[in-house]
XYZ file of C-alpha atoms in Angstrom:
306
model
C -9.213 -12.504 24.229
C -7.105 -12.816 27.367
C -3.942 -14.844 26.922
C -3.477 -17.790 29.242
C -0.550 -19.922 30.289
C -0.589 -23.705 30.702
C -1.557 -24.793 34.204
C -1.104 -27.930 36.276
C 1.681 -30.445 35.584
C 3.811 -29.508 32.577
C 5.607 -32.124 30.471
C 9.222 -31.643 29.392
C 10.208 -34.538 27.104
C 13.834 -35.491 26.617
C 15.450 -35.623 23.184
C 16.092 -39.334 22.433
C 19.431 -40.151 20.795
C 21.067 -43.251 19.363
C 24.572 -44.483 20.203
C 26.101 -42.110 17.620
C 24.262 -39.136 19.115
C 21.716 -38.808 16.310
C 18.259 -37.652 17.369
C 15.511 -40.281 17.180
C 12.485 -38.232 16.089
C 10.195 -41.253 16.027
C 10.961 -41.990 19.690
C 10.429 -38.313 20.520
C 6.989 -38.473 18.946
C 6.103 -41.617 20.897
C 7.207 -40.010 24.146
C 5.133 -36.898 23.487
C 2.110 -39.088 22.797
C 2.784 -40.921 26.078
C 2.848 -37.665 28.054
C -0.377 -36.458 26.475
C -2.071 -39.804 27.179
C -0.924 -39.564 30.803
C -2.631 -36.198 31.252
C 0.214 -33.671 31.165
C -1.331 -30.248 30.570
C 1.250 -28.954 28.061
C 4.359 -30.124 26.237
C 7.631 -28.155 26.259
C 10.143 -29.427 23.688
C 13.808 -28.487 23.266
C 14.144 -27.082 26.769
C 16.601 -28.074 29.496
C 15.451 -31.701 29.698
C 15.532 -31.773 25.898
C 19.230 -30.832 25.808
C 18.518 -27.425 24.293
C 22.163 -26.489 24.791
C 23.416 -29.241 22.462
C 21.116 -29.238 19.429
C 21.644 -27.534 16.075
C 19.188 -25.180 14.402
C 18.266 -27.887 11.913
C 17.626 -30.344 14.737
C 15.678 -27.701 16.643
C 13.368 -27.183 13.672
C 12.800 -30.940 13.350
C 12.029 -31.309 17.073
C 9.520 -28.442 17.047
C 7.863 -29.870 13.939
C 7.367 -33.243 15.663
C 6.047 -31.479 18.767
C 3.466 -29.509 16.800
C 2.374 -32.592 14.846
C 2.010 -34.808 17.901
C 0.245 -32.295 20.150
C -2.040 -31.289 17.263
C -4.110 -28.958 19.422
C -4.713 -31.550 22.148
C -2.484 -29.616 24.556
C -0.388 -26.466 24.123
C 3.053 -26.901 22.572
C 5.826 -24.670 23.905
C 9.483 -24.573 22.901
C 12.725 -23.527 24.553
C 14.488 -20.398 23.288
C 17.515 -18.587 24.667
C 21.297 -18.435 24.945
C 22.797 -16.310 22.177
C 20.273 -13.503 21.527
C 20.408 -13.936 17.733
C 19.834 -17.653 18.080
C 17.037 -17.060 20.595
C 15.150 -14.756 18.222
C 15.667 -17.228 15.370
C 14.298 -20.026 17.558
C 11.297 -17.897 18.477
C 10.623 -17.225 14.792
C 10.925 -20.931 13.951
C 8.474 -21.714 16.754
C 5.994 -19.193 15.357
C 6.456 -20.426 11.784
C 5.817 -24.068 12.715
C 2.762 -23.382 14.878
C 3.855 -23.517 18.516
C 1.681 -21.704 21.058
C 4.567 -20.165 22.936
C 8.070 -20.522 24.309
C 10.014 -20.696 27.537
C 12.872 -18.181 27.568
C 16.042 -19.779 28.912
C 18.978 -17.775 30.338
C 21.461 -15.860 28.167
C 24.759 -17.474 27.271
C 27.820 -16.902 29.522
C 27.181 -13.275 30.561
C 25.911 -12.423 34.043
C 23.885 -9.361 33.011
C 22.794 -6.233 34.842
C 19.054 -5.740 35.311
C 18.788 -3.370 32.336
C 20.772 -5.827 30.215
C 18.537 -8.685 31.333
C 15.433 -6.637 30.550
C 16.819 -5.936 27.069
C 17.545 -9.630 26.484
C 14.136 -10.857 27.655
C 12.076 -8.085 26.083
C 13.805 -8.514 22.724
C 12.786 -12.169 22.645
C 9.275 -11.510 23.964
C 8.653 -8.831 21.323
C 10.120 -10.867 18.463
C 6.841 -12.727 17.786
C 3.208 -12.695 18.865
C 3.535 -16.057 20.657
C 3.039 -16.472 24.385
C 6.229 -16.206 26.413
C 7.247 -17.543 29.816
C 10.404 -16.238 31.490
C 12.577 -18.723 33.361
C 14.462 -17.425 36.386
C 17.551 -19.580 36.930
C 21.349 -19.456 36.767
C 22.344 -16.041 35.359
C 18.769 -14.924 34.649
C 17.685 -13.556 38.032
C 15.264 -10.652 37.906
C 14.303 -8.047 40.441
C 10.710 -6.913 40.865
C 11.126 -3.786 38.744
C 12.480 -5.785 35.801
C 9.583 -8.225 36.001
C 7.097 -5.342 36.192
C 8.541 -3.867 33.002
C 8.280 -7.197 31.209
C 4.622 -7.453 32.248
C 3.915 -4.506 29.957
C 4.153 -6.950 27.034
C 0.925 -8.847 26.483
C 2.876 -11.848 25.182
C 4.268 -12.544 28.657
C 1.982 -15.069 30.358
C 4.127 -16.812 32.945
C 7.074 -16.755 35.337
C 8.963 -19.956 36.100
C 11.242 -19.998 39.126
C 14.301 -22.217 39.350
C 16.167 -20.331 42.080
C 14.132 -20.966 45.228
C 14.537 -17.595 46.944
C 11.268 -17.757 48.860
C 11.303 -14.129 49.990
C 11.625 -13.016 46.385
C 9.013 -15.309 44.864
C 6.530 -14.341 47.586
C 7.179 -10.676 46.804
C 6.725 -11.259 43.072
C 3.453 -13.158 43.440
C 2.118 -10.622 45.931
C 3.012 -7.593 43.817
C 1.983 -8.897 40.392
C -0.842 -11.256 41.334
C -2.747 -13.112 38.641
C -1.211 -11.112 35.784
C 1.128 -14.114 35.371
C 0.951 -17.847 35.875
C 3.437 -18.752 38.620
C 5.369 -21.923 37.816
C 7.651 -23.955 40.077
C 10.701 -24.925 38.030
C 12.963 -26.074 40.834
C 14.986 -29.295 40.418
C 12.570 -32.211 40.929
C 9.779 -29.736 41.626
C 7.669 -32.245 43.582
C 10.176 -31.771 46.435
C 9.354 -28.083 46.890
C 5.811 -27.935 45.514
C 4.107 -28.061 48.959
C 5.859 -24.787 49.847
C 5.276 -23.174 46.432
C 1.565 -24.034 46.384
C 1.038 -22.020 49.553
C 2.328 -18.835 47.897
C 0.260 -19.074 44.729
C 2.329 -21.371 42.480
C -0.255 -23.841 41.172
C 1.746 -25.122 38.195
C 5.034 -27.003 37.952
C 7.332 -28.809 35.554
C 7.751 -32.487 36.349
C 10.861 -34.448 35.367
C 9.614 -37.742 36.814
C 6.418 -37.538 34.747
C 8.569 -38.705 31.839
C 8.702 -42.200 33.343
C 6.372 -42.404 36.375
C 3.626 -39.890 35.497
C 1.147 -41.672 37.760
C 3.327 -40.662 40.718
C 3.257 -37.005 39.644
C -0.515 -37.192 39.219
C -1.115 -38.884 42.587
C 1.230 -36.440 44.307
C -0.424 -33.335 42.852
C -3.936 -34.637 43.500
C -3.041 -35.341 47.130
C -1.419 -31.928 47.504
C -4.399 -30.041 46.062
C -6.791 -32.014 48.264
C -4.745 -31.376 51.391
C -3.915 -35.066 51.831
C -0.520 -34.391 53.357
C -0.161 -37.948 54.650
C -0.104 -39.154 51.025
C 2.195 -36.294 49.985
C 4.725 -37.118 52.698
C 4.521 -40.846 51.923
C 5.301 -40.198 48.246
C 8.158 -37.928 49.314
C 9.604 -40.615 51.557
C 9.187 -43.605 49.247
C 9.777 -42.164 45.781
C 10.449 -38.457 45.330
C 13.202 -37.806 47.860
C 15.107 -41.035 47.043
C 15.161 -40.029 43.361
C 16.197 -36.520 44.351
C 19.109 -37.899 46.366
C 20.382 -39.761 43.303
C 19.851 -36.666 41.163
C 22.170 -34.659 43.403
C 25.007 -37.160 43.064
C 26.270 -35.796 39.772
C 25.901 -32.686 37.652
C 23.895 -33.354 34.508
C 21.628 -35.927 36.128
C 18.750 -33.504 35.560
C 18.730 -34.943 32.026
C 20.469 -38.321 32.105
C 18.487 -39.618 35.094
C 15.252 -38.989 33.191
C 16.507 -41.029 30.243
C 17.557 -43.809 32.606
C 14.111 -43.862 34.202
C 12.418 -43.979 30.813
C 14.554 -46.891 29.733
C 13.808 -48.752 32.965
C 10.028 -48.535 32.409
C 10.348 -49.629 28.773
C 9.868 -46.386 26.879
C 11.718 -45.978 23.540
C 14.681 -44.037 24.924
C 18.299 -45.056 25.337
C 20.549 -43.508 27.980
C 22.667 -41.669 25.391
C 23.285 -37.965 26.056
C 25.400 -35.269 24.436
C 28.468 -33.651 25.989
C 28.990 -32.177 28.464
C 26.262 -34.285 30.107
C 27.368 -37.727 31.270
C 25.197 -40.863 31.447
C 24.003 -42.329 34.720
C 26.507 -44.448 36.651
C 25.611 -48.187 36.849
C 25.125 -48.126 40.639
C 22.807 -45.122 40.396
C 20.890 -46.820 37.573
C 20.404 -49.871 39.785
C 19.218 -47.691 42.674
C 16.726 -45.940 40.405
C 15.390 -49.331 39.277
C 14.646 -50.180 42.906
C 12.854 -46.895 43.542
C 10.727 -47.271 40.418
C 9.831 -50.826 41.445
C 8.682 -49.469 44.815
C 6.697 -46.730 43.077
C 4.674 -49.236 41.053
C 4.189 -51.670 43.944
C 3.147 -49.190 46.640
C 1.405 -46.691 44.355
C -0.019 -48.660 41.419
C -1.323 -47.004 38.288
C -5.033 -46.307 38.666
C -7.112 -48.245 36.181
C -10.005 -46.603 34.381
C -13.266 -48.547 34.277
C -15.289 -47.943 31.102
């Protein structure tokens, strides 16, 4: 049977924490249930938004366990693996043991590798289990076409997620490799760049704002797929680009701004984050409140009539 990768809008839940920095697994479970209810096509736990960099192996195991229990076959459950190669393989094995469908391979720790070194890193993780694997191009994990071709020899590899934004390169990749892989837009606040990515074959993306305003992600993607560019540009102007401007104000807002948004809409998440990420500044929090208020007023949640 042909392996497939998740498609559409992918959900990346945060890792909720209390004031002492302890992980709130109950809140994590509630947030996963919320994302599933809102129609996200897959759940990716313990990735960048989930503060992968700052959790212990014991915490990682607990997070994956909650993810598997809450998805329960309703949608695919993927995990984040990466960093130290030994840790990455251990995380992959934990994911397989607990019943995840696959994992997203995050960049290696510290080293800026050569292409053969990068191939060794990625292939070692891909081959470590029989689970599906998605490679994530960002930071110090930037592949050339030959490296990606070699990785495609492994049946476990089902997707390529881009977080760099080199349009010449991603066009070349999609053109050369075609539908062998699912092409995923993983740029910061991917709704900003998704109109460009869709035109070159990227029909899937990870959505940060779906953690707190999933109806905006859904309306945006529906409009984009239907060619309703007036609606797309309106959502850009009123909601997406204003949030993106706040996001660029401070490093680490990729995570802390999500938690702030979730708290604003009443989800069971506090704004606590682990070092070196810093929480959202009060003035930015207030600005985000205003944008979210606009989002609900101008683009209300669609009600389902039974």
